[in-house]
Amino acid sequence: MRNRVLKALAAFGLSVCVLAGSAVVGMAEENPDKTECKEHVWKTTTEYKTECVETTFQHKLPDGTTETLTLCPECGKVKDNTQLTKVNNVFANFSGLTVHTGTLKNGEQVMTVAFYFPTTIERVVCEKCGTVKSEEVTPARVMTFPGSANIEMPANVVSGYTLMRVNADGTETPVSVSYNTELNKAYFRLDVTTGAQLLRMVPTV
């Protein structure tokens, strides 16, 4: 009789343990282990994202009418779906120079000159657990600099054209260009105090 009672108790105890074990496993599945820091190790990370910066110009046409031209000086896309072409091997005394040329729907040949900086995301993150302490986002922008920028580019980009800088009111100012034929380089100074610049490229006779 005693042995039967002990066996029954043992069986009951085993069942309780199995059930309890199942409960523990279930809890573990529902609450997976998470790394928790007793002391964070902070690290600053910087991420850059290239995003468009729409820029608007008031452009006077040869017939005297004024056209509003909206484009991104970084990717060269015009709002009327015209696509300008990026010019390579361009340099300046400021960083971030980007130059595009192309023909608008109205037939005008233009050039854009801008000093572009992408969206910058700075985060302070814990190396151990990934906790983000802070995040600062600086949107993509076209930079302005006091005075003029010294621009250098392949001579064949501008040879055969007179460059006319389009002012804020739509009027135009001629840009003086010098050439080094041995190096196939063209040089000019451009006022960039207002940011991105639009130049009309007038074919020379």
PDB file of C-alpha atoms in Angstrom:
ATOM      1  CA  MET A   1       0.000   0.000   0.000  1.00  0.00           C
ATOM      2  CA  ARG A   2       2.770   2.370   0.941  1.00  0.00           C
ATOM      3  CA  ASN A   3       4.593   1.687  -2.309  1.00  0.00           C
ATOM      4  CA  ARG A   4       1.468   2.463  -4.314  1.00  0.00           C
ATOM      5  CA  VAL A   5       1.066   5.841  -2.552  1.00  0.00           C
ATOM      6  CA  LEU A   6       4.716   6.723  -3.166  1.00  0.00           C
ATOM      7  CA  LYS A   7       4.408   5.767  -6.824  1.00  0.00           C
ATOM      8  CA  ALA A   8       1.289   7.895  -7.167  1.00  0.00           C
ATOM      9  CA  LEU A   9       2.968  10.864  -5.510  1.00  0.00           C
ATOM     10  CA  ALA A  10       6.037  10.429  -7.699  1.00  0.00           C
ATOM     11  CA  ALA A  11       3.893  10.288 -10.822  1.00  0.00           C
ATOM     12  CA  PHE A  12       2.009  13.386  -9.693  1.00  0.00           C
ATOM     13  CA  GLY A  13       5.247  15.184  -8.931  1.00  0.00           C
ATOM     14  CA  LEU A  14       6.619  14.299 -12.353  1.00  0.00           C
ATOM     15  CA  SER A  15       3.458  15.663 -14.008  1.00  0.00           C
ATOM     16  CA  VAL A  16       3.757  18.905 -12.065  1.00  0.00           C
ATOM     17  CA  CYS A  17       7.410  19.241 -13.086  1.00  0.00           C
ATOM     18  CA  VAL A  18       6.596  18.619 -16.754  1.00  0.00           C
ATOM     19  CA  LEU A  19       3.798  21.210 -16.666  1.00  0.00           C
ATOM     20  CA  ALA A  20       6.008  23.678 -14.846  1.00  0.00           C
ATOM     21  CA  GLY A  21       8.787  23.063 -17.341  1.00  0.00           C
ATOM     22  CA  SER A  22       6.404  23.676 -20.224  1.00  0.00           C
ATOM     23  CA  ALA A  23       5.327  26.934 -18.650  1.00  0.00           C
ATOM     24  CA  VAL A  24       8.952  28.070 -18.274  1.00  0.00           C
ATOM     25  CA  VAL A  25       9.696  27.231 -21.902  1.00  0.00           C
ATOM     26  CA  GLY A  26       6.584  29.128 -23.003  1.00  0.00           C
ATOM     27  CA  MET A  27       7.621  32.185 -21.022  1.00  0.00           C
ATOM     28  CA  ALA A  28      11.103  32.036 -22.503  1.00  0.00           C
ATOM     29  CA  GLU A  29       9.661  31.964 -26.020  1.00  0.00           C
ATOM     30  CA  GLU A  30       7.331  34.856 -25.303  1.00  0.00           C
ATOM     31  CA  ASN A  31      10.105  36.962 -23.723  1.00  0.00           C
ATOM     32  CA  PRO A  32      13.331  36.287 -25.636  1.00  0.00           C
ATOM     33  CA  ASP A  33      16.527  37.378 -23.990  1.00  0.00           C
ATOM     34  CA  LYS A  34      17.466  41.002 -24.600  1.00  0.00           C
ATOM     35  CA  THR A  35      20.934  42.403 -24.180  1.00  0.00           C
ATOM     36  CA  GLU A  36      20.819  44.970 -21.443  1.00  0.00           C
ATOM     37  CA  CYS A  37      23.732  47.230 -20.621  1.00  0.00           C
ATOM     38  CA  LYS A  38      24.732  47.963 -17.078  1.00  0.00           C
ATOM     39  CA  GLU A  39      27.005  50.586 -18.572  1.00  0.00           C
ATOM     40  CA  HIS A  40      26.515  51.885 -22.135  1.00  0.00           C
ATOM     41  CA  VAL A  41      29.426  52.280 -24.527  1.00  0.00           C
ATOM     42  CA  TRP A  42      28.489  55.225 -26.736  1.00  0.00           C
ATOM     43  CA  LYS A  43      29.699  55.640 -30.295  1.00  0.00           C
ATOM     44  CA  THR A  44      28.931  58.454 -32.760  1.00  0.00           C
ATOM     45  CA  THR A  45      28.007  57.322 -36.288  1.00  0.00           C
ATOM     46  CA  THR A  46      27.511  59.488 -39.391  1.00  0.00           C
ATOM     47  CA  GLU A  47      25.346  58.531 -42.369  1.00  0.00           C
ATOM     48  CA  TYR A  48      25.006  60.453 -45.642  1.00  0.00           C
ATOM     49  CA  LYS A  49      21.980  60.326 -47.950  1.00  0.00           C
ATOM     50  CA  THR A  50      21.843  61.905 -51.402  1.00  0.00           C
ATOM     51  CA  GLU A  51      18.510  63.703 -51.758  1.00  0.00           C
ATOM     52  CA  CYS A  52      17.248  66.286 -54.215  1.00  0.00           C
ATOM     53  CA  VAL A  53      17.196  69.994 -53.421  1.00  0.00           C
ATOM     54  CA  GLU A  54      14.673  71.789 -55.624  1.00  0.00           C
ATOM     55  CA  THR A  55      15.926  75.210 -56.706  1.00  0.00           C
ATOM     56  CA  THR A  56      13.915  77.836 -58.589  1.00  0.00           C
ATOM     57  CA  PHE A  57      15.288  80.372 -61.068  1.00  0.00           C
ATOM     58  CA  GLN A  58      13.574  83.259 -62.843  1.00  0.00           C
ATOM     59  CA  HIS A  59      14.870  83.047 -66.385  1.00  0.00           C
ATOM     60  CA  LYS A  60      14.239  85.712 -69.027  1.00  0.00           C
ATOM     61  CA  LEU A  61      13.749  84.339 -72.508  1.00  0.00           C
ATOM     62  CA  PRO A  62      15.030  86.061 -75.671  1.00  0.00           C
ATOM     63  CA  ASP A  63      11.508  87.337 -76.424  1.00  0.00           C
ATOM     64  CA  GLY A  64      11.457  89.235 -73.113  1.00  0.00           C
ATOM     65  CA  THR A  65       9.103  86.932 -71.229  1.00  0.00           C
ATOM     66  CA  THR A  66      10.117  85.415 -67.891  1.00  0.00           C
ATOM     67  CA  GLU A  67      10.178  81.678 -67.306  1.00  0.00           C
ATOM     68  CA  THR A  68      10.241  79.962 -63.910  1.00  0.00           C
ATOM     69  CA  LEU A  69      12.695  77.097 -63.986  1.00  0.00           C
ATOM     70  CA  THR A  70      12.718  74.537 -61.146  1.00  0.00           C
ATOM     71  CA  LEU A  71      15.440  71.917 -60.983  1.00  0.00           C
ATOM     72  CA  CYS A  72      17.718  69.935 -58.689  1.00  0.00           C
ATOM     73  CA  PRO A  73      21.352  71.063 -59.116  1.00  0.00           C
ATOM     74  CA  GLU A  74      22.575  67.765 -57.635  1.00  0.00           C
ATOM     75  CA  CYS A  75      20.889  65.275 -59.979  1.00  0.00           C
ATOM     76  CA  GLY A  76      20.200  67.646 -62.872  1.00  0.00           C
ATOM     77  CA  LYS A  77      16.496  66.834 -63.192  1.00  0.00           C
ATOM     78  CA  VAL A  78      14.295  69.737 -64.298  1.00  0.00           C
ATOM     79  CA  LYS A  79      10.658  69.829 -63.178  1.00  0.00           C
ATOM     80  CA  ASP A  80       9.502  69.752 -66.823  1.00  0.00           C
ATOM     81  CA  ASN A  81      11.179  66.301 -67.043  1.00  0.00           C
ATOM     82  CA  THR A  82      14.263  67.586 -68.866  1.00  0.00           C
ATOM     83  CA  GLN A  83      17.413  65.827 -67.672  1.00  0.00           C
ATOM     84  CA  LEU A  84      20.687  67.749 -67.549  1.00  0.00           C
ATOM     85  CA  THR A  85      24.005  65.880 -67.803  1.00  0.00           C
ATOM     86  CA  LYS A  86      26.588  65.891 -65.039  1.00  0.00           C
ATOM     87  CA  VAL A  87      30.003  67.323 -65.949  1.00  0.00           C
ATOM     88  CA  ASN A  88      32.953  65.339 -64.612  1.00  0.00           C
ATOM     89  CA  ASN A  89      36.432  66.557 -63.679  1.00  0.00           C
ATOM     90  CA  VAL A  90      35.271  69.870 -62.236  1.00  0.00           C
ATOM     91  CA  PHE A  91      37.108  71.575 -59.388  1.00  0.00           C
ATOM     92  CA  ALA A  92      36.754  74.662 -57.214  1.00  0.00           C
ATOM     93  CA  ASN A  93      38.194  76.329 -54.140  1.00  0.00           C
ATOM     94  CA  PHE A  94      35.190  75.085 -52.142  1.00  0.00           C
ATOM     95  CA  SER A  95      34.134  71.458 -51.649  1.00  0.00           C
ATOM     96  CA  GLY A  96      30.943  69.838 -52.948  1.00  0.00           C
ATOM     97  CA  LEU A  97      31.034  71.317 -56.474  1.00  0.00           C
ATOM     98  CA  THR A  98      28.511  69.818 -58.917  1.00  0.00           C
ATOM     99  CA  VAL A  99      27.984  71.026 -62.490  1.00  0.00           C
ATOM    100  CA  HIS A 100      25.340  70.010 -65.045  1.00  0.00           C
ATOM    101  CA  THR A 101      24.699  71.079 -68.632  1.00  0.00           C
ATOM    102  CA  GLY A 102      21.919  70.416 -71.099  1.00  0.00           C
ATOM    103  CA  THR A 103      19.194  71.761 -73.335  1.00  0.00           C
ATOM    104  CA  LEU A 104      15.827  72.848 -71.932  1.00  0.00           C
ATOM    105  CA  LYS A 105      12.499  72.187 -73.640  1.00  0.00           C
ATOM    106  CA  ASN A 106      12.548  75.755 -74.958  1.00  0.00           C
ATOM    107  CA  GLY A 107      15.809  75.003 -76.773  1.00  0.00           C
ATOM    108  CA  GLU A 108      18.033  77.039 -74.454  1.00  0.00           C
ATOM    109  CA  GLN A 109      21.433  75.539 -73.554  1.00  0.00           C
ATOM    110  CA  VAL A 110      22.146  75.995 -69.830  1.00  0.00           C
ATOM    111  CA  MET A 111      24.634  75.128 -67.116  1.00  0.00           C
ATOM    112  CA  THR A 112      24.040  74.794 -63.373  1.00  0.00           C
ATOM    113  CA  VAL A 113      26.798  75.278 -60.816  1.00  0.00           C
ATOM    114  CA  ALA A 114      26.237  74.437 -57.147  1.00  0.00           C
ATOM    115  CA  PHE A 115      28.044  73.368 -54.010  1.00  0.00           C
ATOM    116  CA  TYR A 116      25.927  70.491 -52.756  1.00  0.00           C
ATOM    117  CA  PHE A 117      26.015  68.637 -49.452  1.00  0.00           C
ATOM    118  CA  PRO A 118      23.892  65.511 -48.822  1.00  0.00           C
ATOM    119  CA  THR A 119      21.569  64.860 -45.907  1.00  0.00           C
ATOM    120  CA  THR A 120      23.696  64.121 -42.841  1.00  0.00           C
ATOM    121  CA  ILE A 121      22.435  61.863 -40.024  1.00  0.00           C
ATOM    122  CA  GLU A 122      24.507  61.786 -36.831  1.00  0.00           C
ATOM    123  CA  ARG A 123      23.581  59.253 -34.174  1.00  0.00           C
ATOM    124  CA  VAL A 124      25.003  58.443 -30.747  1.00  0.00           C
ATOM    125  CA  VAL A 125      24.483  54.667 -30.363  1.00  0.00           C
ATOM    126  CA  CYS A 126      25.476  52.128 -27.699  1.00  0.00           C
ATOM    127  CA  GLU A 127      27.874  49.572 -29.196  1.00  0.00           C
ATOM    128  CA  LYS A 128      26.601  46.866 -26.832  1.00  0.00           C
ATOM    129  CA  CYS A 129      22.810  47.037 -27.051  1.00  0.00           C
ATOM    130  CA  GLY A 130      22.105  49.383 -29.955  1.00  0.00           C
ATOM    131  CA  THR A 131      20.256  51.965 -27.861  1.00  0.00           C
ATOM    132  CA  VAL A 132      20.102  55.312 -29.686  1.00  0.00           C
ATOM    133  CA  LYS A 133      20.946  58.124 -27.307  1.00  0.00           C
ATOM    134  CA  SER A 134      20.460  60.946 -29.794  1.00  0.00           C
ATOM    135  CA  GLU A 135      19.940  61.590 -33.506  1.00  0.00           C
ATOM    136  CA  GLU A 136      20.539  64.803 -35.429  1.00  0.00           C
ATOM    137  CA  VAL A 137      19.497  65.201 -39.078  1.00  0.00           C
ATOM    138  CA  THR A 138      20.806  67.999 -41.294  1.00  0.00           C
ATOM    139  CA  PRO A 139      18.815  68.086 -44.560  1.00  0.00           C
ATOM    140  CA  ALA A 140      20.524  68.123 -47.962  1.00  0.00           C
ATOM    141  CA  ARG A 141      21.299  71.659 -49.035  1.00  0.00           C
ATOM    142  CA  VAL A 142      23.084  73.882 -51.527  1.00  0.00           C
ATOM    143  CA  MET A 143      25.719  75.875 -49.708  1.00  0.00           C
ATOM    144  CA  THR A 144      26.325  79.594 -50.025  1.00  0.00           C
ATOM    145  CA  PHE A 145      29.767  81.120 -49.735  1.00  0.00           C
ATOM    146  CA  PRO A 146      30.800  84.755 -49.468  1.00  0.00           C
ATOM    147  CA  GLY A 147      32.262  86.174 -52.656  1.00  0.00           C
ATOM    148  CA  SER A 148      33.189  84.199 -55.742  1.00  0.00           C
ATOM    149  CA  ALA A 149      34.228  80.624 -56.436  1.00  0.00           C
ATOM    150  CA  ASN A 150      37.057  79.720 -58.789  1.00  0.00           C
ATOM    151  CA  ILE A 151      35.740  77.084 -61.203  1.00  0.00           C
ATOM    152  CA  GLU A 152      37.845  74.731 -63.322  1.00  0.00           C
ATOM    153  CA  MET A 153      36.452  72.299 -65.898  1.00  0.00           C
ATOM    154  CA  PRO A 154      37.309  70.628 -69.227  1.00  0.00           C
ATOM    155  CA  ALA A 155      37.592  73.315 -71.908  1.00  0.00           C
ATOM    156  CA  ASN A 156      35.387  71.450 -74.391  1.00  0.00           C
ATOM    157  CA  VAL A 157      32.381  71.888 -72.067  1.00  0.00           C
ATOM    158  CA  VAL A 158      32.264  75.664 -72.583  1.00  0.00           C
ATOM    159  CA  SER A 159      34.347  76.313 -75.707  1.00  0.00           C
ATOM    160  CA  GLY A 160      32.200  77.805 -78.457  1.00  0.00           C
ATOM    161  CA  TYR A 161      29.833  79.415 -75.933  1.00  0.00           C
ATOM    162  CA  THR A 162      29.496  82.704 -74.092  1.00  0.00           C
ATOM    163  CA  LEU A 163      28.420  82.110 -70.498  1.00  0.00           C
ATOM    164  CA  MET A 164      25.678  84.388 -69.161  1.00  0.00           C
ATOM    165  CA  ARG A 165      24.955  84.222 -65.433  1.00  0.00           C
ATOM    166  CA  VAL A 166      21.220  84.450 -64.748  1.00  0.00           C
ATOM    167  CA  ASN A 167      20.631  86.892 -61.877  1.00  0.00           C
ATOM    168  CA  ALA A 168      17.837  86.650 -59.302  1.00  0.00           C
ATOM    169  CA  ASP A 169      15.667  89.107 -61.268  1.00  0.00           C
ATOM    170  CA  GLY A 170      16.128  87.211 -64.522  1.00  0.00           C
ATOM    171  CA  THR A 171      18.665  89.614 -66.024  1.00  0.00           C
ATOM    172  CA  GLU A 172      21.990  88.260 -67.231  1.00  0.00           C
ATOM    173  CA  THR A 173      25.634  89.084 -66.564  1.00  0.00           C
ATOM    174  CA  PRO A 174      28.435  87.824 -68.849  1.00  0.00           C
ATOM    175  CA  VAL A 175      31.045  85.532 -67.265  1.00  0.00           C
ATOM    176  CA  SER A 176      34.649  85.874 -68.372  1.00  0.00           C
ATOM    177  CA  VAL A 177      36.273  82.524 -69.243  1.00  0.00           C
ATOM    178  CA  SER A 178      39.997  81.853 -69.746  1.00  0.00           C
ATOM    179  CA  TYR A 179      41.536  78.774 -71.341  1.00  0.00           C
ATOM    180  CA  ASN A 180      44.667  76.665 -71.040  1.00  0.00           C
ATOM    181  CA  THR A 181      44.820  74.879 -74.398  1.00  0.00           C
ATOM    182  CA  GLU A 182      47.705  72.618 -73.362  1.00  0.00           C
ATOM    183  CA  LEU A 183      45.797  71.244 -70.392  1.00  0.00           C
ATOM    184  CA  ASN A 184      42.389  71.487 -72.107  1.00  0.00           C
ATOM    185  CA  LYS A 185      41.066  73.457 -69.120  1.00  0.00           C
ATOM    186  CA  ALA A 186      38.652  76.361 -68.784  1.00  0.00           C
ATOM    187  CA  TYR A 187      38.594  78.709 -65.792  1.00  0.00           C
ATOM    188  CA  PHE A 188      36.115  81.301 -64.560  1.00  0.00           C
ATOM    189  CA  ARG A 189      34.987  83.023 -61.379  1.00  0.00           C
ATOM    190  CA  LEU A 190      31.365  82.850 -60.306  1.00  0.00           C
ATOM    191  CA  ASP A 191      29.454  84.718 -57.604  1.00  0.00           C
ATOM    192  CA  VAL A 192      27.934  82.046 -55.334  1.00  0.00           C
ATOM    193  CA  THR A 193      26.698  84.196 -52.460  1.00  0.00           C
ATOM    194  CA  THR A 194      23.102  83.216 -53.300  1.00  0.00           C
ATOM    195  CA  GLY A 195      23.757  79.474 -53.674  1.00  0.00           C
ATOM    196  CA  ALA A 196      23.127  77.482 -56.860  1.00  0.00           C
ATOM    197  CA  GLN A 197      23.772  79.356 -60.111  1.00  0.00           C
ATOM    198  CA  LEU A 198      22.159  79.102 -63.539  1.00  0.00           C
ATOM    199  CA  LEU A 199      24.139  80.088 -66.631  1.00  0.00           C
ATOM    200  CA  ARG A 200      22.819  80.387 -70.144  1.00  0.00           C
ATOM    201  CA  MET A 201      25.231  79.073 -72.757  1.00  0.00           C
ATOM    202  CA  VAL A 202      24.987  81.274 -75.841  1.00  0.00           C
ATOM    203  CA  PRO A 203      26.674  79.853 -78.980  1.00  0.00           C
ATOM    204  CA  THR A 204      29.366  82.195 -80.298  1.00  0.00           C
ATOM    205  CA  VAL A 205      29.064  83.312 -83.901  1.00  0.00           C
TER     206      VAL A 205
END
